[in-house]
Amino acid sequence: MTAVATDNVLERRWPEAGVHHVPYWVYSDADIYKREMERIFCGKAWNYVALDAEIPNSGDYKRSWIGDRPIVVTRDEAGEINAFVNRCAHRGVQFCKHNLGNTNEFICPYHQWTYNLKGNLIGVPLRRGIKNKGGMPADFKREDHGLDILKVHNHNGAVFASFDHEVEPYKEYLGERFYGFMDRVFNGKSLKILGYSRQLIPSNWKLMFENLKDPYHATLLHVFLISFGLFRGDQESASLMDVTGRHAALVNRRGEQKATEGTAEMARMLEDYKLADPRLIDPKKEYDGDATVIMQTLWPNLIMQQQSNSLAMRHIIPRGPEKFELAWTFFGYEDDDEEMVARRLRQANLMGPAGLVSIDDSEVLKMSQDSISPFPDSEGLYEMGGRGTEDHNHIVTETAIRAFYKVYREVMGL
Amino acid sequence: MSKAKIDPVLKFEIEDLYAEYADVLDLMELERWPELFTENAFYDVIPRENYDRDLPLAIMRCESRAMMEDRVRAIRETLMFEPRYIRHLISSFRITPGADGEIGVTANYLVLETLSDEMTKILNAGRYVDTLVREDGVLRFKEKRCVYDSTVVPNSLIYPV
């Protein structure tokens, strides 16, 4: 019943050295990609699929994705959230093509097989034929031909789904620390959707995760962030993981905009940088504690962004081994005042396809893929902060990438 | 659609402003880009899926000429990106004179992007929804909204649209 196909045989062998060496074939090999879809995205994993504020009313739906598999997320008549595969059980048509909408039922345009908001098959035209001619066999049962239905969990507005119904409970899957991080933003207050942006990045999806699990680059590549003290290596910060190592977070506290010993090596820092209109960055504290940035990477498909007042779900949708879509959903809270909404919209200038910070990342990801693809048998080196996979209370480290590949190798059998 | 007659001189002047706008960006004379706006002008580049649903989020949002200057300085000094050319094609002008000397203008646009290892591609296709005003005899943008159809942006959008 699931979309998991028979496992393919892989000829590839991971380098002897271990997780601090990552072979470049993981970023381009079609067989690896196929196994990732089956084992990582369609396996025992809670994938981010929607915010419930996108589908507030009965009959509302959102088109979404798990890995590269199309799904639909709905709110049914009882107010429950459902998710099922966007592929007609008859002949495979992707029947839902609107990104958002409202309906009582889904009718496949090809032969009008009809499904309810839970994904059950409720109508098959000409099932009994015309004038006793044709029709489905007598033993055809509608209840045997519903859509593939996914398991769903709603964490105060953040909706996750799993192909595998045997997946561990959501709370255990996240672990105490990450459940706490998620609960900090998804604290029970009603969410307000601010809008979407989408970009197609010509690199393997894992490079996006690596980027967020690598706080070291942010202190060097992102001159805009560095110059305004929004993210710096000399600030109190940490690279934290769950007990398995599959989820990670970078946590940072905003510092002063001045040169210190720690910034001496950041050659690109512009100490005299002043904005002509400082409203662009005017952060306001809104959570307990002194962390101003918590960027979570949740296995296998979500980056949960809390950068000052900029809140966004970055949904990773692989589109083949060498490209992925990054779908951003920016949001705030229903009770935000006008000033807070304005602040979130201005700070969004730093993120997304035209973001003053994230442009650096999407560009460098393409540049990585450009020279990784021609050299599948070479390896990347991940030794900053040692060769282990433990938490670090600084950000001069690649520990969370090593931890990711430790879990990756187990799940992939590599 | 029948409309009040537009003064051909005004139409020419408006088309000339858009030609100038395209040149400033395509010839990389970015510092001149904010000069085409009023001091308190609003500029954004917004996906049509947000615009049509009244969702305010834009991928580029400037609430003043000063914010545009900040964007230009970031492009020049802080952003890291692959070199590229862009090319604006602007057509199908609709001009609607409004109250207080304001002029509503809509136009279709296409922005092409050329990277060194790829064929030229469409970076962004959409519609300008603009308001012009005359300041010291010169037409400037008081508001410029770039509403784009191209739901998925091909990688990054560096320069203003």
Coordinates of C-alpha atoms in Angstrom, one line a residue:
Chain A
M1 CA 0.0 0.0 0.0
T2 CA 2.9 2.4 0.5
A3 CA 4.9 4.0 -2.3
V4 CA 8.0 2.0 -1.3
A5 CA 9.3 -0.1 -4.1
T6 CA 11.6 -3.0 -4.0
D7 CA 15.0 -2.0 -2.7
N8 CA 17.7 -1.4 -5.4
V9 CA 21.1 -2.9 -5.1
L10 CA 23.9 -0.4 -4.6
E11 CA 27.5 -0.9 -5.7
R12 CA 28.7 2.1 -3.7
R13 CA 30.9 1.8 -0.6
W14 CA 31.5 4.6 1.9
P15 CA 35.1 5.7 2.4
E16 CA 37.0 3.8 5.1
A17 CA 37.7 7.0 7.0
G18 CA 34.1 7.4 8.2
V19 CA 31.6 10.3 8.4
H20 CA 34.2 13.1 8.2
H21 CA 34.7 12.0 4.6
V22 CA 31.6 12.3 2.4
P23 CA 31.8 10.7 -1.0
Y24 CA 30.6 13.0 -3.8
W25 CA 28.5 10.2 -5.5
V26 CA 25.9 10.7 -2.7
Y27 CA 25.1 14.0 -4.4
S28 CA 24.5 12.8 -8.0
D29 CA 24.0 9.0 -8.1
A30 CA 20.5 8.1 -9.4
D31 CA 20.4 4.8 -7.4
I32 CA 21.3 6.6 -4.2
Y33 CA 18.5 9.1 -4.9
K34 CA 16.0 6.3 -5.5
R35 CA 16.9 4.7 -2.2
E36 CA 16.7 8.0 -0.3
M37 CA 13.2 8.5 -1.5
E38 CA 12.2 5.0 -0.4
R39 CA 14.1 4.7 2.9
I40 CA 14.5 8.3 4.2
F41 CA 11.4 10.2 3.0
C42 CA 8.9 7.3 2.7
G43 CA 10.3 5.4 5.6
K44 CA 9.8 5.8 9.3
A45 CA 10.0 9.6 9.3
W46 CA 7.8 12.5 10.2
N47 CA 7.9 14.8 7.2
Y48 CA 6.8 18.4 7.4
V49 CA 3.8 18.9 5.0
A50 CA 1.8 22.1 5.9
L51 CA 0.8 24.6 8.5
D52 CA -2.7 24.1 9.7
A53 CA -3.4 27.8 9.3
E54 CA -3.2 27.2 5.6
I55 CA -6.3 25.0 5.7
P56 CA -8.4 26.6 8.5
N57 CA -11.9 25.5 7.2
S58 CA -13.7 22.3 6.5
G59 CA -12.9 21.2 2.9
D60 CA -9.7 23.3 2.7
Y61 CA -6.8 21.5 1.1
K62 CA -3.1 22.1 0.3
R63 CA -1.0 20.4 -2.3
S64 CA 2.3 19.2 -0.8
W65 CA 5.2 16.8 -1.1
I66 CA 7.1 14.1 0.8
G67 CA 10.4 13.7 -0.9
D68 CA 9.4 13.9 -4.6
R69 CA 6.0 12.2 -4.0
P70 CA 3.0 14.5 -4.4
I71 CA 0.4 14.5 -1.6
V72 CA -2.7 16.4 -0.6
V73 CA -3.3 17.7 3.0
T74 CA -7.0 18.3 3.8
R75 CA -9.2 19.4 6.7
D76 CA -12.3 17.2 6.8
E77 CA -15.9 17.9 8.0
A78 CA -14.9 16.9 11.5
G79 CA -12.0 19.4 11.5
E80 CA -9.4 16.6 11.4
I81 CA -6.3 17.0 9.2
N82 CA -5.7 14.2 6.7
A83 CA -3.0 13.5 4.2
F84 CA -2.9 11.2 1.2
V85 CA -1.1 10.6 -2.0
N86 CA -2.0 12.8 -5.0
R87 CA -2.2 9.9 -7.4
C88 CA -5.5 8.4 -8.6
A89 CA -5.7 4.8 -7.5
H90 CA -7.0 4.0 -11.0
R91 CA -4.4 5.2 -13.6
G92 CA -2.1 7.4 -11.6
V93 CA -3.3 10.8 -12.5
Q94 CA -2.2 13.7 -10.3
F95 CA -5.8 14.8 -9.7
C96 CA -5.2 17.8 -7.5
K97 CA -3.4 20.7 -9.3
H98 CA -4.4 23.7 -7.3
N99 CA -1.8 24.6 -4.6
L100 CA -4.6 25.6 -2.2
G101 CA -8.4 25.4 -2.4
N102 CA -11.7 24.2 -0.9
T103 CA -13.8 21.2 -2.0
N104 CA -16.1 18.5 -0.8
E105 CA -14.4 15.8 -2.7
F106 CA -11.6 15.1 -5.2
I107 CA -12.7 14.0 -8.7
C108 CA -10.0 12.6 -11.0
P109 CA -10.6 14.4 -14.3
Y110 CA -9.7 11.3 -16.4
H111 CA -12.5 8.8 -15.4
Q112 CA -14.0 10.7 -12.5
W113 CA -13.1 8.4 -9.8
T114 CA -14.1 10.3 -6.7
Y115 CA -12.5 10.5 -3.3
N116 CA -13.7 12.1 0.0
L117 CA -11.6 14.4 2.2
K118 CA -10.1 11.4 4.0
G119 CA -8.8 9.9 0.7
N120 CA -11.4 7.1 0.5
L121 CA -12.8 6.1 -2.9
I122 CA -16.5 7.0 -2.9
G123 CA -17.5 6.9 -6.5
V124 CA -16.5 5.0 -9.7
P125 CA -18.7 6.1 -12.7
L126 CA -19.9 3.3 -15.0
R127 CA -18.9 0.8 -12.3
R128 CA -21.8 -1.5 -13.3
G129 CA -21.4 -0.7 -17.0
I130 CA -24.0 0.6 -19.4
K131 CA -27.1 -1.6 -20.1
N132 CA -25.3 -4.6 -18.6
K133 CA -22.3 -4.1 -20.8
G134 CA -18.8 -3.5 -19.4
G135 CA -18.3 -2.2 -15.9
M136 CA -15.9 -3.3 -13.2
P137 CA -15.7 -7.0 -12.2
A138 CA -18.3 -8.1 -9.7
D139 CA -15.7 -8.5 -6.9
F140 CA -14.5 -4.9 -7.2
K141 CA -14.8 -3.2 -3.9
R142 CA -14.4 0.6 -3.5
E143 CA -12.9 0.3 0.0
D144 CA -10.0 -1.7 -1.4
H145 CA -9.0 1.2 -3.8
G146 CA -8.7 4.3 -1.8
L147 CA -5.7 6.6 -2.0
D148 CA -2.6 5.8 0.0
I149 CA -3.4 7.4 3.3
L150 CA -0.6 8.9 5.5
K151 CA -0.3 9.1 9.2
V152 CA -0.6 12.7 10.4
H153 CA 0.5 14.7 13.5
N154 CA -0.4 18.3 14.2
H155 CA 2.0 20.0 16.6
N156 CA 0.1 23.2 17.5
G157 CA -0.2 24.1 13.9
A158 CA 2.8 22.5 12.3
V159 CA 1.6 19.4 10.4
F160 CA 3.8 16.4 9.8
A161 CA 3.0 13.2 8.0
S162 CA 4.5 9.7 7.5
F163 CA 4.1 7.1 4.8
D164 CA 5.0 4.4 7.3
H165 CA 2.2 4.1 9.9
E166 CA 4.7 2.2 12.2
V167 CA 6.7 5.4 12.7
E168 CA 7.5 6.2 16.3
P169 CA 5.3 8.7 18.1
Y170 CA 6.1 12.3 17.0
K171 CA 7.2 13.4 20.5
E172 CA 9.7 10.6 20.7
Y173 CA 10.8 11.1 17.1
L174 CA 11.8 14.7 17.9
G175 CA 13.2 14.0 21.3
E176 CA 12.9 16.3 24.4
R177 CA 15.2 19.0 23.2
F178 CA 13.7 19.4 19.7
Y179 CA 10.1 19.0 20.9
G180 CA 11.0 22.0 23.2
F181 CA 12.4 24.0 20.3
M182 CA 9.3 23.4 18.2
D183 CA 7.0 24.1 21.1
R184 CA 8.8 27.4 21.6
V185 CA 7.5 28.7 18.2
F186 CA 4.4 26.5 18.0
N187 CA 3.2 27.4 21.4
G188 CA -0.5 27.1 20.9
K189 CA -1.1 30.6 19.6
S190 CA -2.9 30.8 16.3
L191 CA -0.7 31.2 13.3
K192 CA -1.1 33.7 10.5
I193 CA 0.3 32.9 7.1
L194 CA 2.2 35.9 5.5
G195 CA 3.0 34.3 2.2
Y196 CA 5.0 31.9 0.1
S197 CA 8.2 31.9 -1.9
R198 CA 9.7 29.1 -3.9
Q199 CA 13.0 28.5 -5.6
L200 CA 14.5 25.7 -7.6
I201 CA 18.1 25.2 -6.4
P202 CA 20.3 23.2 -8.8
S203 CA 22.0 21.1 -6.2
N204 CA 21.4 17.9 -4.3
W205 CA 18.9 18.3 -1.4
K206 CA 21.5 17.2 1.2
L207 CA 23.7 20.2 0.5
M208 CA 20.9 22.4 1.8
F209 CA 20.8 20.5 5.1
E210 CA 24.6 20.6 5.3
N211 CA 24.4 24.4 4.9
L212 CA 22.2 24.7 7.9
K213 CA 24.1 22.2 10.0
D214 CA 27.3 24.2 9.4
P215 CA 27.3 27.4 11.4
Y216 CA 31.0 27.8 10.6
H217 CA 30.2 29.1 7.1
A218 CA 27.8 31.7 8.4
T219 CA 30.6 33.5 10.2
L220 CA 32.5 33.8 6.9
L221 CA 30.2 33.7 3.9
H222 CA 27.4 35.9 5.1
V223 CA 28.9 39.4 5.2
F224 CA 25.5 41.0 5.6
L225 CA 24.8 39.0 8.8
I226 CA 28.3 39.4 10.1
S227 CA 28.4 43.2 9.6
F228 CA 25.2 43.7 11.6
G229 CA 26.2 41.3 14.4
L230 CA 23.2 39.1 13.5
F231 CA 25.4 36.0 13.5
R232 CA 29.0 35.9 14.5
G233 CA 31.5 33.3 15.6
D234 CA 32.5 35.3 18.7
Q235 CA 28.9 35.3 20.0
E236 CA 27.6 32.8 22.5
S237 CA 26.4 30.0 20.4
A238 CA 26.0 26.3 20.0
S239 CA 25.5 23.5 17.5
L240 CA 23.1 21.1 19.2
M241 CA 21.5 17.7 18.3
D242 CA 19.0 15.2 19.4
V243 CA 20.2 11.9 20.9
T244 CA 20.3 10.2 17.5
G245 CA 22.0 13.0 15.6
R246 CA 19.4 13.3 12.9
H247 CA 18.0 16.6 14.0
A248 CA 20.2 19.6 14.7
A249 CA 19.9 23.2 15.7
L250 CA 22.1 26.2 15.6
V251 CA 21.5 28.6 18.3
N252 CA 23.0 32.1 18.4
R253 CA 22.7 35.3 20.5
R254 CA 23.0 38.7 18.9
G255 CA 26.2 40.6 19.5
E256 CA 27.4 44.1 19.2
Q257 CA 28.3 45.5 15.8
K258 CA 32.0 46.0 16.4
A259 CA 35.3 44.2 15.6
T260 CA 36.7 41.9 18.3
E261 CA 39.5 39.3 18.3
G262 CA 37.0 36.8 16.9
T263 CA 36.2 38.9 13.9
A264 CA 39.8 39.7 13.0
E265 CA 39.9 36.8 10.5
M266 CA 36.6 37.7 8.9
A267 CA 38.3 39.6 6.1
R268 CA 35.0 40.5 4.5
M269 CA 33.5 42.2 7.5
L270 CA 32.5 45.8 7.0
E271 CA 32.9 47.6 10.3
D272 CA 31.4 50.9 9.3
Y273 CA 28.3 49.3 7.7
K274 CA 25.2 51.4 8.5
L275 CA 21.9 51.0 6.8
A276 CA 20.3 54.0 5.2
D277 CA 17.0 52.8 6.5
P278 CA 17.5 50.8 9.7
R279 CA 13.9 49.6 9.8
L280 CA 15.2 46.7 7.7
I281 CA 16.6 45.1 10.8
D282 CA 14.8 46.1 14.0
P283 CA 14.5 42.9 15.9
K284 CA 12.1 42.7 18.9
K285 CA 12.4 40.0 21.5
E286 CA 9.4 37.7 21.5
Y287 CA 10.5 34.4 23.2
D288 CA 11.8 33.6 26.6
G289 CA 15.5 33.0 27.0
D290 CA 18.3 34.9 25.2
A291 CA 18.6 33.0 21.9
T292 CA 17.9 35.3 19.0
V293 CA 18.4 32.7 16.3
I294 CA 17.3 29.1 16.4
M295 CA 17.6 27.3 13.1
Q296 CA 16.4 23.7 13.3
T297 CA 17.0 21.0 10.7
L298 CA 14.5 18.3 11.3
W299 CA 15.0 15.0 9.6
P300 CA 14.2 14.5 6.8
N301 CA 12.7 17.6 5.0
L302 CA 12.4 20.7 7.2
I303 CA 14.3 23.7 8.1
M304 CA 12.5 25.6 10.8
Q305 CA 13.7 29.2 10.7
Q306 CA 13.6 31.6 13.7
Q307 CA 16.0 34.4 12.7
S308 CA 15.0 37.3 15.0
N309 CA 11.3 37.9 14.1
S310 CA 11.5 36.1 10.7
L311 CA 9.6 32.8 11.1
A312 CA 9.5 30.4 8.2
M313 CA 9.2 26.7 7.3
R314 CA 11.6 25.8 4.6
H315 CA 10.3 22.7 3.0
I316 CA 12.9 20.7 1.1
I317 CA 11.3 18.9 -2.0
P318 CA 13.9 16.9 -3.9
R319 CA 13.4 17.1 -7.7
G320 CA 16.0 14.5 -8.8
P321 CA 19.5 13.9 -7.6
E322 CA 20.8 17.3 -8.7
K323 CA 18.1 19.8 -7.9
F324 CA 15.5 20.5 -5.2
E325 CA 12.7 23.0 -4.6
L326 CA 12.9 25.0 -1.5
A327 CA 9.4 26.1 -0.6
W328 CA 9.2 28.8 2.0
T329 CA 6.1 29.5 4.1
F330 CA 6.5 32.7 6.1
F331 CA 4.2 33.2 9.1
G332 CA 3.5 35.1 12.3
Y333 CA 0.8 34.9 14.9
E334 CA -2.8 35.9 14.6
D335 CA -2.4 38.4 17.5
D336 CA 0.6 40.2 15.9
D337 CA 0.1 44.0 15.9
E338 CA 0.7 46.0 12.8
E339 CA 4.3 46.8 13.8
M340 CA 5.2 43.2 14.3
V341 CA 3.7 42.2 10.9
A342 CA 5.7 45.1 9.3
R343 CA 8.8 43.9 11.1
R344 CA 8.4 40.3 9.9
L345 CA 7.8 41.5 6.3
R346 CA 10.9 43.7 6.3
Q347 CA 13.1 41.0 7.9
A348 CA 11.9 38.6 5.1
N349 CA 14.3 40.7 2.9
L350 CA 17.1 38.6 4.3
M351 CA 15.6 35.2 3.4
G352 CA 14.1 33.5 0.3
P353 CA 15.2 33.5 -3.3
A354 CA 16.2 37.2 -3.2
G355 CA 17.3 37.2 0.5
L356 CA 20.3 39.4 1.4
V357 CA 21.6 36.4 3.4
S358 CA 20.1 33.4 1.6
I359 CA 21.3 34.4 -1.8
D360 CA 24.8 33.6 -0.6
D361 CA 23.6 30.0 0.2
S362 CA 21.6 29.3 -3.0
E363 CA 24.6 30.6 -5.0
V364 CA 27.2 28.6 -3.2
L365 CA 25.0 25.4 -3.3
K366 CA 24.9 25.7 -7.1
M367 CA 28.7 26.3 -7.2
S368 CA 29.2 23.2 -5.1
Q369 CA 27.1 21.0 -7.3
D370 CA 28.8 22.4 -10.4
S371 CA 32.1 20.8 -9.4
I372 CA 30.8 17.9 -7.3
S373 CA 28.9 16.3 -10.2
P374 CA 31.9 15.8 -12.5
F375 CA 33.9 14.2 -9.7
P376 CA 31.7 11.5 -8.1
D377 CA 34.7 9.5 -6.7
S378 CA 36.2 12.5 -4.8
E379 CA 35.3 13.2 -1.2
G380 CA 34.4 16.2 0.9
L381 CA 36.3 16.9 4.2
Y382 CA 34.3 17.6 7.4
E383 CA 36.9 17.9 10.2
M384 CA 36.1 21.3 11.6
G385 CA 35.6 20.8 15.3
G386 CA 37.2 17.3 15.2
R387 CA 35.9 14.0 13.9
G388 CA 33.2 13.3 16.5
T389 CA 29.4 13.8 16.4
E390 CA 28.8 15.4 19.9
D391 CA 27.2 18.7 20.7
H392 CA 29.5 21.8 20.6
N393 CA 29.0 25.0 22.5
H394 CA 30.6 27.0 19.7
I395 CA 30.0 27.3 16.0
V396 CA 33.5 26.6 14.6
T397 CA 32.4 23.1 13.9
E398 CA 30.9 20.7 11.3
T399 CA 29.8 18.2 14.0
A400 CA 26.1 18.3 13.0
I401 CA 27.0 17.3 9.4
R402 CA 29.0 14.4 10.7
A403 CA 26.0 13.3 12.9
F404 CA 23.7 13.6 10.0
Y405 CA 25.8 11.3 7.9
K406 CA 26.1 8.8 10.7
V407 CA 22.3 8.5 10.7
Y408 CA 22.2 8.7 6.9
R409 CA 24.6 5.7 6.5
E410 CA 22.5 3.6 8.9
V411 CA 19.2 4.4 7.2
M412 CA 20.7 3.9 3.7
G413 CA 22.8 0.8 4.5
L414 CA 26.0 2.5 3.3
Chain B
M1 CA -11.9 48.8 -23.3
S2 CA -12.6 52.4 -24.1
K3 CA -10.7 54.9 -22.0
A4 CA -10.1 58.7 -21.9
K5 CA -7.6 59.6 -24.5
I6 CA -4.0 59.6 -23.3
D7 CA -1.8 62.5 -24.3
P8 CA 0.7 61.0 -26.7
V9 CA 3.5 63.2 -25.2
L10 CA 2.7 61.7 -21.8
K11 CA 2.6 58.2 -23.2
F12 CA 6.0 58.8 -24.8
E13 CA 7.4 60.2 -21.5
I14 CA 6.1 57.2 -19.6
E15 CA 7.6 54.7 -22.1
D16 CA 10.8 56.6 -21.9
L17 CA 10.9 56.2 -18.1
Y18 CA 10.5 52.4 -18.4
A19 CA 13.2 52.3 -21.0
E20 CA 15.4 54.2 -18.6
Y21 CA 14.4 51.8 -15.8
A22 CA 15.4 48.8 -17.9
D23 CA 18.7 50.3 -18.9
V24 CA 19.7 51.2 -15.4
L25 CA 19.3 47.6 -14.3
D26 CA 20.5 45.8 -17.5
L27 CA 23.6 48.1 -17.8
M28 CA 24.3 47.6 -14.1
E29 CA 24.1 51.2 -13.2
L30 CA 22.4 50.1 -10.0
E31 CA 23.2 53.3 -8.0
R32 CA 20.8 55.1 -10.4
W33 CA 17.9 52.7 -9.7
P34 CA 16.7 54.4 -6.5
E35 CA 16.8 57.8 -8.2
L36 CA 13.8 56.7 -10.3
F37 CA 11.6 56.6 -7.2
T38 CA 10.2 59.2 -4.8
E39 CA 11.8 59.3 -1.3
N40 CA 8.9 57.4 0.4
A41 CA 8.2 55.1 -2.5
F42 CA 7.2 51.5 -2.1
Y43 CA 8.7 48.7 -4.2
D44 CA 8.2 45.0 -4.0
V45 CA 8.7 41.8 -6.0
I46 CA 5.8 39.5 -5.1
P47 CA 4.7 36.1 -6.3
R48 CA 1.4 36.2 -8.0
E49 CA 0.1 33.4 -5.7
N50 CA 0.6 35.8 -2.7
Y51 CA -0.7 38.9 -4.5
D52 CA -3.9 37.2 -5.6
R53 CA -4.6 36.0 -2.1
D54 CA -3.8 39.3 -0.4
L55 CA -0.8 37.7 1.4
P56 CA 1.7 40.5 1.9
L57 CA 5.0 38.6 1.7
A58 CA 7.3 39.8 -1.0
I59 CA 10.7 38.3 -1.9
M60 CA 12.1 41.9 -2.2
R61 CA 10.5 44.7 -0.3
C62 CA 11.6 48.3 0.0
E63 CA 9.5 50.8 1.9
S64 CA 11.7 53.8 1.1
R65 CA 14.3 55.0 -1.4
A66 CA 16.8 54.5 1.5
M67 CA 15.9 50.8 1.6
M68 CA 16.5 50.6 -2.1
E69 CA 20.0 52.2 -1.6
D70 CA 20.6 49.5 1.1
R71 CA 19.7 46.8 -1.4
V72 CA 22.0 48.2 -4.0
R73 CA 24.9 48.5 -1.5
A74 CA 24.3 44.9 -0.4
I75 CA 24.5 43.7 -4.0
R76 CA 27.7 45.6 -4.5
E77 CA 29.5 44.9 -1.2
T78 CA 28.1 42.0 0.8
L79 CA 26.3 39.4 -1.5
M80 CA 28.2 36.5 -3.0
F81 CA 26.9 35.4 -6.4
E82 CA 27.9 34.1 -9.8
P83 CA 28.4 36.8 -12.5
R84 CA 25.4 37.2 -14.8
Y85 CA 23.7 39.5 -17.3
I86 CA 20.0 40.4 -17.0
R87 CA 17.8 41.9 -19.7
H88 CA 14.4 43.5 -19.3
L89 CA 11.7 43.4 -21.9
I90 CA 8.7 45.6 -21.1
S91 CA 5.5 45.9 -23.1
S92 CA 1.7 46.3 -23.2
F93 CA 1.5 49.6 -21.3
R94 CA -1.9 50.6 -19.9
I95 CA -2.1 54.1 -18.6
T96 CA -4.8 55.4 -16.2
P97 CA -4.5 59.1 -15.1
G98 CA -5.8 59.3 -11.5
A99 CA -6.5 62.0 -8.9
D100 CA -3.9 64.5 -7.7
G101 CA -1.7 64.1 -10.8
E102 CA -1.0 60.4 -10.0
I103 CA -0.8 58.1 -13.0
G104 CA -1.5 54.4 -12.8
V105 CA 0.5 52.3 -15.2
T106 CA 0.5 48.6 -15.7
A107 CA 2.9 46.8 -18.1
N108 CA 4.0 43.2 -18.8
Y109 CA 7.6 42.4 -18.2
L110 CA 10.1 39.6 -18.9
V111 CA 13.5 39.4 -17.2
L112 CA 16.0 37.2 -19.0
E113 CA 19.1 36.0 -17.2
T114 CA 22.3 34.8 -18.7
L115 CA 25.0 32.8 -16.8
S116 CA 28.2 31.9 -18.4
D117 CA 27.6 28.1 -18.7
E118 CA 23.9 28.2 -19.6
M119 CA 21.6 29.3 -22.4
T120 CA 19.8 32.5 -21.6
K121 CA 16.7 31.7 -19.6
I122 CA 13.5 33.4 -18.3
L123 CA 14.3 34.5 -14.8
N124 CA 11.0 36.3 -14.0
A125 CA 7.8 37.0 -16.0
G126 CA 5.1 39.2 -14.6
R127 CA 3.3 42.5 -14.5
Y128 CA 4.2 45.8 -13.2
V129 CA 1.4 47.5 -11.2
D130 CA 2.8 51.0 -10.7
T131 CA 1.8 54.5 -9.6
L132 CA 3.8 57.5 -11.0
V133 CA 3.9 61.1 -9.8
R134 CA 5.6 64.2 -11.2
E135 CA 8.3 65.7 -8.9
D136 CA 10.0 68.9 -10.0
G137 CA 8.8 68.2 -13.5
V138 CA 10.2 64.6 -13.6
L139 CA 8.1 61.5 -13.5
R140 CA 9.1 59.1 -10.7
F141 CA 7.7 55.9 -9.3
K142 CA 5.7 56.4 -6.1
E143 CA 4.8 52.7 -6.0
K144 CA 6.1 49.8 -8.1
R145 CA 4.9 46.3 -7.6
C146 CA 6.4 43.5 -9.6
V147 CA 3.8 40.7 -9.6
Y148 CA 5.5 37.6 -11.0
D149 CA 3.9 34.5 -12.5
S150 CA 7.1 32.5 -12.3
T151 CA 6.1 30.7 -9.1
V152 CA 9.4 28.9 -8.7
V153 CA 12.4 31.2 -9.0
P154 CA 15.3 29.5 -10.8
N155 CA 17.9 29.6 -7.9
S156 CA 18.5 33.2 -6.9
L157 CA 17.1 36.6 -7.8
I158 CA 20.0 39.0 -7.3
Y159 CA 19.0 42.3 -9.0
P160 CA 15.8 44.2 -8.8
V161 CA 13.1 43.2 -11.3

